[in-house]
CSV table of C-alpha atoms in Angstrom, one decimal:
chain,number,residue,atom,x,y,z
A,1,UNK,CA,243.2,88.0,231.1
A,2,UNK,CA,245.4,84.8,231.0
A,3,UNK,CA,245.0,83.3,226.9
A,4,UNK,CA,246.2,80.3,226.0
A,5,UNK,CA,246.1,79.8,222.0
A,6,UNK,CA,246.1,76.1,221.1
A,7,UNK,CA,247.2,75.7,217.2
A,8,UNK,CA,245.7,72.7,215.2
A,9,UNK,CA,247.3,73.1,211.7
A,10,UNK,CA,245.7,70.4,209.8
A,11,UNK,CA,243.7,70.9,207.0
A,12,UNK,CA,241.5,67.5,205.5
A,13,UNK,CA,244.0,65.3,207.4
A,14,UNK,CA,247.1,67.3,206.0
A,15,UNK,CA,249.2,68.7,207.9
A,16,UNK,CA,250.4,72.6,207.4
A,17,UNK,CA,248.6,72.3,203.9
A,18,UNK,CA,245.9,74.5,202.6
A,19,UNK,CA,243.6,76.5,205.7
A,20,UNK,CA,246.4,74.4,208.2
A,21,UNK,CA,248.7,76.9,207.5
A,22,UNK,CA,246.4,79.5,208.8
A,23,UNK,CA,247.2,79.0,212.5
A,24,UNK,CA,251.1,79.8,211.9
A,25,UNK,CA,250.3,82.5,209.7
A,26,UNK,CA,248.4,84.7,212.6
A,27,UNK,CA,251.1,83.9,214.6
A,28,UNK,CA,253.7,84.8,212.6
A,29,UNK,CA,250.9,87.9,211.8
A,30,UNK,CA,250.5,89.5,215.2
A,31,UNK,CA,248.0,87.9,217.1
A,32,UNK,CA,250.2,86.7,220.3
A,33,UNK,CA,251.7,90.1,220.4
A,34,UNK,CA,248.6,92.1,219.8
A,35,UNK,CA,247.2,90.2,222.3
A,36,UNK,CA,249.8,90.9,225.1
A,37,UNK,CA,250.1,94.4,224.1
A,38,UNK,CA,246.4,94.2,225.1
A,39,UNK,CA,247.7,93.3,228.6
A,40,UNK,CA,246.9,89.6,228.6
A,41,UNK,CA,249.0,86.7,229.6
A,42,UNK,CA,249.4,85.0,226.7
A,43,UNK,CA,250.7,81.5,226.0
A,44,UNK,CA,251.1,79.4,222.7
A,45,UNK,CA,250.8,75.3,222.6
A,46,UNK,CA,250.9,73.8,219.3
A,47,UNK,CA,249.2,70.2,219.4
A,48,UNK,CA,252.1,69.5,216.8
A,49,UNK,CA,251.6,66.3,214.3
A,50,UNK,CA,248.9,63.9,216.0
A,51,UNK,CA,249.4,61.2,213.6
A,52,UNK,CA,251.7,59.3,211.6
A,53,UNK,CA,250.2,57.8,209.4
A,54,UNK,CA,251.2,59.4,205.6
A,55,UNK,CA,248.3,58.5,203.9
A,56,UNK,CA,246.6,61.6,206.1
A,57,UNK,CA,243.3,59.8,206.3
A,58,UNK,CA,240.9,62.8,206.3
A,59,UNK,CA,238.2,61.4,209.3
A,60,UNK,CA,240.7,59.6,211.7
A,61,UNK,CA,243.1,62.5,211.2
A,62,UNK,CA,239.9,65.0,211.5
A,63,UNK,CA,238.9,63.1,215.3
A,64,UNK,CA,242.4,62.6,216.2
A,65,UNK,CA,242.9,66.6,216.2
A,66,UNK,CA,239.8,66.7,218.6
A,67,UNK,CA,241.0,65.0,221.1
A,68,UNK,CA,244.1,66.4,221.2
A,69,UNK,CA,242.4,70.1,221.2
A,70,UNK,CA,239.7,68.8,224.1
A,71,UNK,CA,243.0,67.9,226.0
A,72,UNK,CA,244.5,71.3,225.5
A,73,UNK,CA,241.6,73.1,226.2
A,74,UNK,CA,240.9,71.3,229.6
A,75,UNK,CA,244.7,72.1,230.6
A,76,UNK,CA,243.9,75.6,229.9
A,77,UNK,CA,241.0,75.7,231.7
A,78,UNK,CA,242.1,74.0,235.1
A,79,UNK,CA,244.7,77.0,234.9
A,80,UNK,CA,242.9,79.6,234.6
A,81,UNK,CA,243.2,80.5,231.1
A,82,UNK,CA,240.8,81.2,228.5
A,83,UNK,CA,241.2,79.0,225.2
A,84,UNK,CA,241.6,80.3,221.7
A,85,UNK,CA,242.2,77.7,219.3
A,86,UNK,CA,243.2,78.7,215.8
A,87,UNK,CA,242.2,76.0,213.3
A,88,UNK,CA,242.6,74.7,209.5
A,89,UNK,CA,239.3,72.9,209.8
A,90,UNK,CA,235.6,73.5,211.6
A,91,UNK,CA,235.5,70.6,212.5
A,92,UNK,CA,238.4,70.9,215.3
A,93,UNK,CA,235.6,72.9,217.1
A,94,UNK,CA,234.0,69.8,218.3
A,95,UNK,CA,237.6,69.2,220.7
A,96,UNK,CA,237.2,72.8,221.8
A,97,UNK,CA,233.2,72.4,222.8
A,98,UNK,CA,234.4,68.6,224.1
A,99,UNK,CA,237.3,70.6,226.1
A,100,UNK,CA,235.3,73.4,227.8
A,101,UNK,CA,232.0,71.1,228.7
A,102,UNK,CA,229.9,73.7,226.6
A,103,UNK,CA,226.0,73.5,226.3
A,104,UNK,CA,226.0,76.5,223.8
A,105,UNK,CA,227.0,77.7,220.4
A,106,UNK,CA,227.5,80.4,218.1
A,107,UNK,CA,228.7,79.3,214.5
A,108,UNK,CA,230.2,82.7,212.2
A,109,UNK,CA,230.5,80.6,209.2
A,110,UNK,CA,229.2,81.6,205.2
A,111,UNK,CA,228.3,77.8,204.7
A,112,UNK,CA,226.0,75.7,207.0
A,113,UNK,CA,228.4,72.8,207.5
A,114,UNK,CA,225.4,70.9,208.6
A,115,UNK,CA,225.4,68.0,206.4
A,116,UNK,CA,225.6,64.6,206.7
A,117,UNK,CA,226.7,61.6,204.7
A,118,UNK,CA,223.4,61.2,203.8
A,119,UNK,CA,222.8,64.4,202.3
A,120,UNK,CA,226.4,65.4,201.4
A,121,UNK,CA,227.1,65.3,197.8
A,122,UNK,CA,230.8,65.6,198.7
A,123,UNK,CA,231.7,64.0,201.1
A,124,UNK,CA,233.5,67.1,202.7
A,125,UNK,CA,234.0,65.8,206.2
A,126,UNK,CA,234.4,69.6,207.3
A,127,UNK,CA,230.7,70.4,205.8
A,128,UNK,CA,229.2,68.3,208.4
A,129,UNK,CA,231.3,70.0,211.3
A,130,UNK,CA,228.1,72.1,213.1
A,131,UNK,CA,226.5,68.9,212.6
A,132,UNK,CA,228.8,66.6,214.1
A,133,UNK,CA,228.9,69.0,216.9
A,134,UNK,CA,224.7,68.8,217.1
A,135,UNK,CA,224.8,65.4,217.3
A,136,UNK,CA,223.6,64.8,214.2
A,137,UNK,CA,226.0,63.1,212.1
A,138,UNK,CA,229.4,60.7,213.1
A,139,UNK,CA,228.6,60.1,217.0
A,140,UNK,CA,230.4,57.0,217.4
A,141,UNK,CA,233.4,59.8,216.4
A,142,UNK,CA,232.7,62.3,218.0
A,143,UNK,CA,231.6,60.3,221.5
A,144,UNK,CA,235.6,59.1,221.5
A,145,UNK,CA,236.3,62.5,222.2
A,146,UNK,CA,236.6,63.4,226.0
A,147,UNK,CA,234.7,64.9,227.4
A,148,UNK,CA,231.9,64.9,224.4
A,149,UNK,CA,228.0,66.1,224.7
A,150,UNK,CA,226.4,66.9,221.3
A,151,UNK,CA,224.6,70.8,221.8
A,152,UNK,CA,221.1,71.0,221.3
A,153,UNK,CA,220.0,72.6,217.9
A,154,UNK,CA,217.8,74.9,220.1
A,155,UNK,CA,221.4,76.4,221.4
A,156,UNK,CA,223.3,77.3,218.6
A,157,UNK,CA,223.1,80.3,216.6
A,158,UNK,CA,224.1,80.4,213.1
A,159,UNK,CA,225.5,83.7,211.8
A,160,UNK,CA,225.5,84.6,208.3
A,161,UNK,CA,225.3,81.6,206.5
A,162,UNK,CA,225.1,82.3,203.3
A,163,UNK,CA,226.0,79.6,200.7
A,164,UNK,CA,224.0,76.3,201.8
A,165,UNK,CA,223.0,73.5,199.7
A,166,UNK,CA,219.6,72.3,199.3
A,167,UNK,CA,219.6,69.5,201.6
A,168,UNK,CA,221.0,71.6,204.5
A,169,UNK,CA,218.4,74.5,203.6
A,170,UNK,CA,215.6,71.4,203.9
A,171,UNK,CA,217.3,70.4,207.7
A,172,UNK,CA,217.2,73.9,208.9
A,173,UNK,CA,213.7,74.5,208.1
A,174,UNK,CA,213.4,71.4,211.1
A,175,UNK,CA,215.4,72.1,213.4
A,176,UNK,CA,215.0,75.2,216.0
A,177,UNK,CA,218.5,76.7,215.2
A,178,UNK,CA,218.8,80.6,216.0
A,179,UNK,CA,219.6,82.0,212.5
A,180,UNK,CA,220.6,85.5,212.8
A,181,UNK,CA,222.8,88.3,210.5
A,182,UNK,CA,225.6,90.3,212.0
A,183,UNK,CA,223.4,93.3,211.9
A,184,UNK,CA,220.3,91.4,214.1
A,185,UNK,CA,222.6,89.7,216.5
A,186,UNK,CA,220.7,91.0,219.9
A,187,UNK,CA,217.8,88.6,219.6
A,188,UNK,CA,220.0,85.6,219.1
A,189,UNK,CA,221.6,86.6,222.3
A,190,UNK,CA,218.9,86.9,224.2
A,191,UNK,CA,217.0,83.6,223.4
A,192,UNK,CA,220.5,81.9,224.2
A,193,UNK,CA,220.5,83.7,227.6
A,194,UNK,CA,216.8,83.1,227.8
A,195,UNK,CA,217.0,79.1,227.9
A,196,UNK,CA,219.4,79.0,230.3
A,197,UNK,CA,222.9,79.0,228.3
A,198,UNK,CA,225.8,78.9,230.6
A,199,UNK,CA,229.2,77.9,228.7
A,200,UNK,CA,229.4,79.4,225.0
A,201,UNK,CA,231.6,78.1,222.9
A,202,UNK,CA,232.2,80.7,219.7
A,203,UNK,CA,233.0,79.8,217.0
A,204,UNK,CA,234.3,82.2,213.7
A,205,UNK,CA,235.1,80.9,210.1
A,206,UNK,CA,236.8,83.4,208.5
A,207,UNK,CA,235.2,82.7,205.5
A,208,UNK,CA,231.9,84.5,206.9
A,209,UNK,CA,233.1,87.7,205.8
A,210,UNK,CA,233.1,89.7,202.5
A,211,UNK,CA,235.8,88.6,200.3
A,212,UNK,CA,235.3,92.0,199.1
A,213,UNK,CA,236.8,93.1,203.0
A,214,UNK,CA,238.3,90.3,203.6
A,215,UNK,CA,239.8,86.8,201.4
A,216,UNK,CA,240.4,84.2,203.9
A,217,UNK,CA,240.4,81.1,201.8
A,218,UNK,CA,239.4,79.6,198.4
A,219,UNK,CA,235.9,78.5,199.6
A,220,UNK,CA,234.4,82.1,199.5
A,221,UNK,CA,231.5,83.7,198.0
A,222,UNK,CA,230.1,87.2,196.9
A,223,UNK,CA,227.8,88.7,199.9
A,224,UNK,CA,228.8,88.9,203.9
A,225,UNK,CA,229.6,91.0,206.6
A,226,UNK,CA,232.4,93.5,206.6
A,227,UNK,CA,235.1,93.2,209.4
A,228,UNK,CA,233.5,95.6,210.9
A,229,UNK,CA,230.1,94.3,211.2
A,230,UNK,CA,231.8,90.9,212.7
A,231,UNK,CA,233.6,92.6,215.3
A,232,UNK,CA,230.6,94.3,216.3
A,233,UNK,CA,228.2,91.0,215.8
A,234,UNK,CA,230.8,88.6,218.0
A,235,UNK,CA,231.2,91.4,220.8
A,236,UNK,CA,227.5,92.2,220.8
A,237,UNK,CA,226.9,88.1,221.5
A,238,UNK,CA,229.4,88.2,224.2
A,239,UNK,CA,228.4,91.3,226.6
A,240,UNK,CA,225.2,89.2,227.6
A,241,UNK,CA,226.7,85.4,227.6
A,242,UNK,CA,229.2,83.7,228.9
A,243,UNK,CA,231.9,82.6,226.2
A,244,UNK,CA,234.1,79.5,227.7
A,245,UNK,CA,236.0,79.6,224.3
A,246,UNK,CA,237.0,80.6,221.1
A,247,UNK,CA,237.5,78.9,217.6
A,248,UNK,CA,239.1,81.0,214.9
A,249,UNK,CA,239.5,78.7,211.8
A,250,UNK,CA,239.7,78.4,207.9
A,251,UNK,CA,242.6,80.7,207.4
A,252,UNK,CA,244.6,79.7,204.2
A,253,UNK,CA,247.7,82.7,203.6
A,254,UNK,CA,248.2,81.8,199.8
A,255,UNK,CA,245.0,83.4,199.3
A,256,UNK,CA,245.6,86.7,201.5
A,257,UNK,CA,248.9,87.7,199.7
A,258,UNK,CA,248.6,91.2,201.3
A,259,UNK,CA,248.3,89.6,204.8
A,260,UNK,CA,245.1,92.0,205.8
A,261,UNK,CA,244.0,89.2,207.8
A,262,UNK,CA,245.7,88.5,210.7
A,263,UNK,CA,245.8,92.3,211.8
A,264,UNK,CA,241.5,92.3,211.5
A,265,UNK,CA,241.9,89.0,213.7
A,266,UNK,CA,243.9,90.7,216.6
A,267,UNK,CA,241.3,93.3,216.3
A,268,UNK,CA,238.6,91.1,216.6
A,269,UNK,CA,240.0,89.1,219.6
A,270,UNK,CA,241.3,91.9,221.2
A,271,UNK,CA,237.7,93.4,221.3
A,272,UNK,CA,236.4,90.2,222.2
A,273,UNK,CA,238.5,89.8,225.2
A,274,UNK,CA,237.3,93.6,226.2
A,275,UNK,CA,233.8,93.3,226.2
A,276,UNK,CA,234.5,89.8,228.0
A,277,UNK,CA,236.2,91.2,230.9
A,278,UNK,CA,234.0,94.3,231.1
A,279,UNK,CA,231.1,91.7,231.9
């Protein structure tokens, strides 16, 4: 398979700070390499700095990496390649979903990240990123980006979110979004495929899995899947769907000093990309 992996290191509107070092770091890990010892064609575009503007305004800065990453992914796609795009933020999957025109998703995440400023208490633009891509919050934003359609709720499917505040608990309970564990990922897949889903965008937080198994950042809590259980969960999702595109975000080294993570990444995609092309 022909990969192109697309690096947005911004984290918050700073660039190579916190989770933005994350996409250098599975670089520098493995993951190109593991990748083409795989036997894909694999090429690496970094979007680079978007903005110069050193205050690092967290929202701009936030959009400004979405369009740059819907630009890259369209690129990709009119040659051929499947887009990977390793991310500080969540929110840089809205450019991705923008890029590959998809009308499905699947969010691995521990926290909702469905908040809006309404209900956030604070103010975390990356906590309203699932909902930014629903079309529920900042869609004078996100409609800047090209190529833009907000996903209905009904098509996405939120894996193993564990750690939500009350106000996003009290949104899910009224909207038809496909809640599902790693372990009970079949029936997720099937309603997807059921109502007609034809371009999945997936989408994996790191953050989704034990930090017993695996630390990927500060934002972690007790409970999750084991890397194990995610492989299985994220291939399981793919045999039956199509995927147009992959997010892997939230990735901050200073809290992995053993470097466990990007090896269980490569893993992951690697599997990924089997099942894909055994489709």
């Amino acid at each position: 398979m022909n990969i192109s992996i697309i690096l947005a290191s911004y984290d918050s509107g700073h660039y190579h700070g916190g989770c933005g070092q994350g996409p250098d770091a599975l670089i520098a890990g493995g993951l190109a390499d593991a990748l083409k010892l795989a036997g894909h064609d694999v090429a690496v575009h970094d979007i680079g700095k978007v903005v110069e503007d050193e205050q690092e305004r967290e929202i701009g800065t936030g959009f400004a990496v979405c369009n740059a990453v819907s630009g890259e992914v369209r690129i990709a796609l009119d040659k051929g390649r499947f887009p990977i795009v390793l991310a500080g933020n969540c929110l840089t999957s809205a450019g991705a979903v923008a890029g590959e025109g998809a009308d499905a998703i699947i969010w691995a995440d521990q926290h909702g990240d469905i908040n809006t400023p309404e209900t956030s208490t604070s103010g975390f633009l990356d906590g309203m990123a699932l909902a930014t891509v629903l079309g529920l919050c900042w869609r004078r934003m996100a409609a800047q980006v090209p190529g833009f359609k907000a996903i209905d709720p009904a098509r996405c499917v939120l894996v193993n979110a564990r750690d939500l505040d009350p106000a996003e608990n009290e949104l899910l309970e009224t909207l038809p979004i496909i809640r599902t564990e790693c372990l009970d990922w079949s029936t997720a897949a099937q309603r997807l495929k059921a109502d007609g889903a034809e371009r999945v965008h997936m989408h994996i937080d790191l953050d989704v899995h034990d930090p017993e198994e695996l630390q990927a950042n500060r934002y972690t809590t007790p409970g999750g899947p084991a890397p194990q259980q995610v492989r299985s969960a994220m291939c399981g999702l793919a045999g039956p769907l199509n995927i147009a595109g992959l997010t892997i975000s939230a990735y901050d080294p200073a809290f992995d000093p053993k470097g466990d993570v990007p090896p269980l990444v490569g893993e992951l995609v690697v599997d990924l990309l089997s099942t894909m092309e055994a489709r």
